[in-house]
Coordinates of C-alpha atoms in Angstrom, one line a residue:
Chain A
M1 CA 0.0 0.0 0.1
I2 CA 2.7 2.5 0.9
N3 CA 4.5 1.5 -2.4
F4 CA 1.2 2.3 -4.1
F5 CA 1.2 5.8 -2.7
K6 CA 4.9 6.2 -3.5
N7 CA 4.3 5.4 -7.0
L8 CA 1.5 7.9 -7.2
A9 CA 3.9 10.5 -5.8
D10 CA 6.4 9.6 -8.5
L11 CA 3.6 10.3 -11.0
K12 CA 3.3 13.9 -9.7
N13 CA 7.0 14.2 -9.9
D14 CA 7.1 12.9 -13.5
L15 CA 4.4 15.2 -14.6
N16 CA 6.4 18.3 -13.0
L17 CA 9.6 17.2 -14.8
N18 CA 8.3 16.6 -18.1
R19 CA 5.9 19.6 -18.9
N20 CA 5.4 18.6 -22.6
T21 CA 2.6 18.2 -24.9
G22 CA 3.0 14.6 -24.8
T23 CA 3.0 14.2 -21.0
F24 CA -0.1 16.3 -20.9
A25 CA -1.8 14.2 -23.5
W26 CA -0.7 11.0 -21.9
F27 CA -2.0 11.9 -18.5
L28 CA -5.4 13.2 -19.8
H29 CA -5.7 10.1 -22.0
R30 CA -5.4 7.8 -18.9
V31 CA -7.9 9.9 -16.7
T32 CA -10.4 10.2 -19.4
G33 CA -10.0 6.4 -20.2
L34 CA -10.7 5.5 -16.5
L35 CA -13.7 7.8 -16.5
L36 CA -15.0 6.2 -19.8
T37 CA -14.5 2.7 -18.3
F38 CA -16.5 3.7 -15.3
Y39 CA -19.0 5.1 -17.5
I40 CA -19.5 1.9 -19.6
F41 CA -20.3 0.0 -16.4
M42 CA -22.9 2.5 -15.3
H43 CA -24.2 2.6 -18.8
L44 CA -24.5 -1.2 -18.9
V45 CA -26.0 -1.7 -15.6
V46 CA -28.3 1.1 -15.3
L47 CA -29.7 1.1 -18.9
G48 CA -29.5 -2.7 -19.2
S49 CA -31.5 -3.4 -16.0
E50 CA -34.2 -0.8 -17.0
F51 CA -34.4 -2.3 -20.3
W52 CA -34.6 -5.8 -19.0
K53 CA -37.6 -4.8 -16.9
G54 CA -39.6 -3.5 -19.9
P55 CA -41.3 -0.4 -21.5
G56 CA -42.5 1.2 -18.1
S57 CA -39.2 1.6 -16.3
F58 CA -37.1 2.2 -19.3
N59 CA -39.3 5.2 -20.4
D60 CA -39.4 6.5 -16.9
L61 CA -35.6 6.4 -16.7
M62 CA -35.2 8.1 -20.1
G63 CA -37.7 10.9 -18.9
R64 CA -35.6 11.5 -15.9
F65 CA -32.4 11.9 -18.1
E66 CA -34.1 14.9 -19.8
Q67 CA -33.4 17.1 -16.7
P68 CA -30.8 19.9 -17.1
L69 CA -28.3 18.2 -14.7
F70 CA -28.1 15.1 -17.0
K71 CA -27.8 17.4 -20.1
F72 CA -24.7 18.9 -18.5
L73 CA -23.3 15.5 -17.7
E74 CA -24.0 14.3 -21.0
F75 CA -22.2 17.5 -22.6
G76 CA -19.2 16.6 -20.3
L77 CA -19.4 12.9 -21.5
I78 CA -19.2 14.0 -25.2
G79 CA -16.0 16.3 -24.2
V80 CA -14.4 13.2 -22.4
I81 CA -15.2 10.8 -25.4
S82 CA -14.0 13.5 -27.9
F83 CA -10.7 14.0 -26.3
H84 CA -10.1 10.4 -25.8
L85 CA -11.1 9.5 -29.4
I86 CA -9.1 12.3 -31.1
N87 CA -6.0 11.7 -28.9
G88 CA -6.5 8.0 -29.4
L89 CA -6.3 8.5 -33.2
R90 CA -3.3 10.7 -32.7
I91 CA -1.5 7.6 -31.0
I92 CA -2.6 5.2 -33.7
L93 CA -1.3 7.5 -36.4
S94 CA 2.0 7.9 -34.6
D95 CA 2.3 4.1 -34.1
F96 CA 1.0 2.6 -37.4
L97 CA 1.9 5.3 -39.9
L98 CA 5.4 6.0 -38.3
L99 CA 4.4 9.7 -37.6
T100 CA 6.0 9.9 -34.2
R101 CA 8.0 12.9 -35.2
A102 CA 4.9 14.8 -36.0
H103 CA 3.0 13.8 -32.8
K104 CA 3.1 17.2 -31.4
K105 CA 1.8 18.9 -34.6
I106 CA -1.0 16.3 -34.7
F107 CA -1.8 16.9 -31.1
W108 CA -2.6 20.7 -32.0
I109 CA -4.6 19.7 -35.1
G110 CA -6.5 17.5 -32.8
A111 CA -7.1 20.3 -30.4
V112 CA -8.7 22.4 -33.1
I113 CA -10.8 19.5 -34.1
F114 CA -11.8 19.1 -30.4
I115 CA -12.8 22.6 -30.0
A116 CA -14.9 22.4 -33.2
V117 CA -16.7 19.2 -32.0
M118 CA -17.4 21.0 -28.6
I119 CA -18.8 24.2 -30.2
I120 CA -21.0 22.1 -32.6
T121 CA -22.1 19.9 -29.6
S122 CA -23.0 23.0 -27.4
I123 CA -25.1 24.3 -30.2
I124 CA -27.0 21.2 -30.6
F125 CA -27.3 20.7 -26.8
F126 CA -28.2 24.2 -25.6
C127 CA -29.4 26.4 -28.5
P128 CA -33.3 26.3 -28.2
Y129 CA -33.6 28.1 -31.6
C130 CA -31.6 25.8 -33.6
K131 CA -34.0 22.7 -33.7
Chain B
M1 CA 4.5 -10.6 -18.7
N2 CA 5.1 -12.8 -21.8
S3 CA 6.5 -10.4 -24.3
S4 CA 4.3 -11.8 -27.3
L5 CA 1.3 -11.5 -25.1
A6 CA 2.2 -7.9 -24.3
W7 CA 2.6 -7.2 -28.0
F8 CA -0.8 -8.7 -28.8
R9 CA -2.4 -6.7 -25.9
W10 CA -0.9 -3.6 -27.4
F11 CA -2.2 -4.5 -30.9
L12 CA -5.6 -5.5 -29.8
Q13 CA -5.8 -2.2 -27.9
R14 CA -5.4 -0.2 -31.2
I15 CA -7.7 -2.6 -33.2
T16 CA -10.5 -2.3 -30.6
A17 CA -9.9 1.5 -30.6
L18 CA -10.6 1.6 -34.4
I19 CA -13.8 -0.7 -34.0
L20 CA -15.0 1.7 -31.1
V21 CA -14.5 4.9 -33.4
A22 CA -16.8 3.2 -36.0
C23 CA -19.4 1.9 -33.4
L24 CA -19.4 5.1 -31.4
A25 CA -19.9 7.2 -34.5
I26 CA -23.0 5.1 -35.4
H27 CA -24.3 5.0 -31.8
L28 CA -24.0 8.8 -31.3
V29 CA -25.2 10.0 -34.6
L30 CA -28.1 7.5 -34.4
L31 CA -29.1 8.4 -30.8
H32 CA -28.6 12.1 -31.0
F33 CA -29.5 13.0 -34.6
I34 CA -31.5 10.4 -36.5
A35 CA -33.5 8.9 -33.6
P36 CA -33.1 11.2 -30.5
E37 CA -36.5 10.2 -29.0
R38 CA -35.6 7.6 -26.4
K39 CA -38.6 5.3 -26.2
F40 CA -38.7 1.5 -25.4
H41 CA -40.8 0.7 -28.5
L42 CA -38.7 2.7 -30.9
V43 CA -35.5 0.8 -29.8
L44 CA -37.4 -2.5 -29.9
E45 CA -38.7 -1.8 -33.4
R46 CA -35.2 -1.2 -34.5
I47 CA -33.4 -4.3 -33.0
Q48 CA -36.1 -6.9 -32.9
G49 CA -35.2 -9.8 -35.3
N50 CA -32.6 -7.6 -36.7
K51 CA -29.1 -9.5 -37.2
F52 CA -27.2 -6.3 -38.1
W53 CA -28.1 -4.6 -34.8
A54 CA -27.4 -7.8 -32.9
F55 CA -24.0 -8.1 -34.5
F56 CA -23.4 -4.4 -33.9
Y57 CA -23.9 -4.5 -30.2
I58 CA -21.9 -7.8 -29.7
A59 CA -19.0 -6.3 -31.5
F60 CA -19.5 -2.9 -29.6
L61 CA -19.7 -4.5 -26.2
L62 CA -16.7 -6.7 -26.7
A63 CA -14.5 -4.0 -28.1
A64 CA -15.7 -1.5 -25.3
L65 CA -15.1 -4.0 -22.5
F66 CA -11.6 -5.2 -23.8
H67 CA -10.4 -1.7 -24.6
G68 CA -11.6 -0.4 -21.1
L69 CA -10.4 -3.2 -18.9
N70 CA -7.2 -3.7 -20.8
G71 CA -6.5 0.0 -20.5
T72 CA -7.3 -0.3 -16.7
Y73 CA -4.8 -3.1 -16.4
E74 CA -2.2 -1.2 -18.2
I75 CA -2.7 1.8 -15.7
L76 CA -2.8 -0.5 -12.6
E77 CA 0.4 -2.3 -13.8
D78 CA 2.2 1.0 -13.4
Y79 CA 1.0 1.8 -9.9
L80 CA 1.0 -1.6 -8.2
P81 CA 4.0 -2.2 -6.0
N82 CA 6.9 -2.9 -8.4
G83 CA 8.9 -4.7 -6.1
Q84 CA 12.3 -4.1 -7.4
A85 CA 14.1 -5.0 -4.1
G86 CA 14.4 -8.9 -3.8
A87 CA 13.0 -11.9 -5.4
A88 CA 10.3 -12.2 -2.7
K89 CA 8.8 -8.8 -3.5
R90 CA 9.0 -9.5 -7.2
K91 CA 7.0 -12.7 -6.7
F92 CA 4.5 -10.9 -4.7
T93 CA 4.1 -8.2 -7.5
G94 CA 3.6 -11.2 -9.9
T95 CA 0.9 -12.7 -7.9
L96 CA -0.8 -9.4 -7.5
K97 CA -0.7 -8.7 -11.3
K98 CA -2.1 -12.1 -11.9
L99 CA -4.9 -11.6 -9.4
T100 CA -5.7 -8.1 -10.9
G101 CA -5.8 -9.7 -14.3
W102 CA -8.1 -12.5 -13.3
F103 CA -10.5 -10.1 -11.5
L104 CA -10.7 -7.9 -14.7
W105 CA -11.4 -10.9 -16.9
I106 CA -14.0 -12.1 -14.6
L107 CA -15.6 -8.6 -14.4
G108 CA -15.4 -8.3 -18.3
I109 CA -17.0 -11.7 -18.9
A110 CA -19.8 -11.1 -16.3
C111 CA -20.6 -7.7 -18.1
F112 CA -20.6 -9.3 -21.5
V113 CA -22.9 -12.2 -20.4
Y114 CA -25.3 -9.6 -18.8
G115 CA -25.4 -7.4 -21.9
M116 CA -26.1 -10.5 -24.0
M117 CA -28.8 -11.6 -21.7
V118 CA -30.5 -8.1 -22.0
L119 CA -30.0 -8.2 -25.8
W120 CA -31.3 -11.8 -26.2
K121 CA -34.4 -11.1 -24.1
W122 CA -36.0 -8.6 -26.5
T123 CA -34.4 -9.2 -30.0
N124 CA -36.1 -12.6 -30.7
L125 CA -33.4 -13.7 -33.0
K126 CA -34.0 -17.1 -34.7

């Protein structure tokens, strides 16, 4: 257990010592990955069990998800997915197409795509006049 | 860790990532643009007796579970006690890693079976 916390302290040290685009992306990729794995379980257990029970409980649950709180959480989810997806594609491009030398440039191209995706998502989610 | 197994996991992580990109694109565009109304009967109409959607959800779930749990293992591996001092500690770390691996496999298989049961209950595939 002590070793585990020491390893976490080392992580903080590593992040401080290597303040590069790659470290930043690596760290965020891991955090978003863990969040998404947690989300898959929630998604599977909550939606699965209500879908199993049938129309009544499923439609009830979906009705509750229309609340503003869930809209914001969903917006955050799209953000987490977009980052993980775009950065993941950057990793695959670097690995499979031998573009390691261009990985920083690809990161910033990805950042622009990420911002574009989030602007489009916020328009779809929160603009009442756009429907 | 056997090095060819480690390579295979690295490779599968990327393959499942590409499957997930395709599945997620379909999943999100369908449920946010084409059919945003989330009603039980609409989902049922879409998936009942439909082999494409059954295949889609099996592939999606398998890819997502493998990718998520393999990624989790990859992270845990870095923060488990690494036991560099002495053979006893190294052995302890090995056991811990194996236990973690087995735990994640059981969790993944349980989730897959659960997902398949939900899918099977309503799809009525012949």
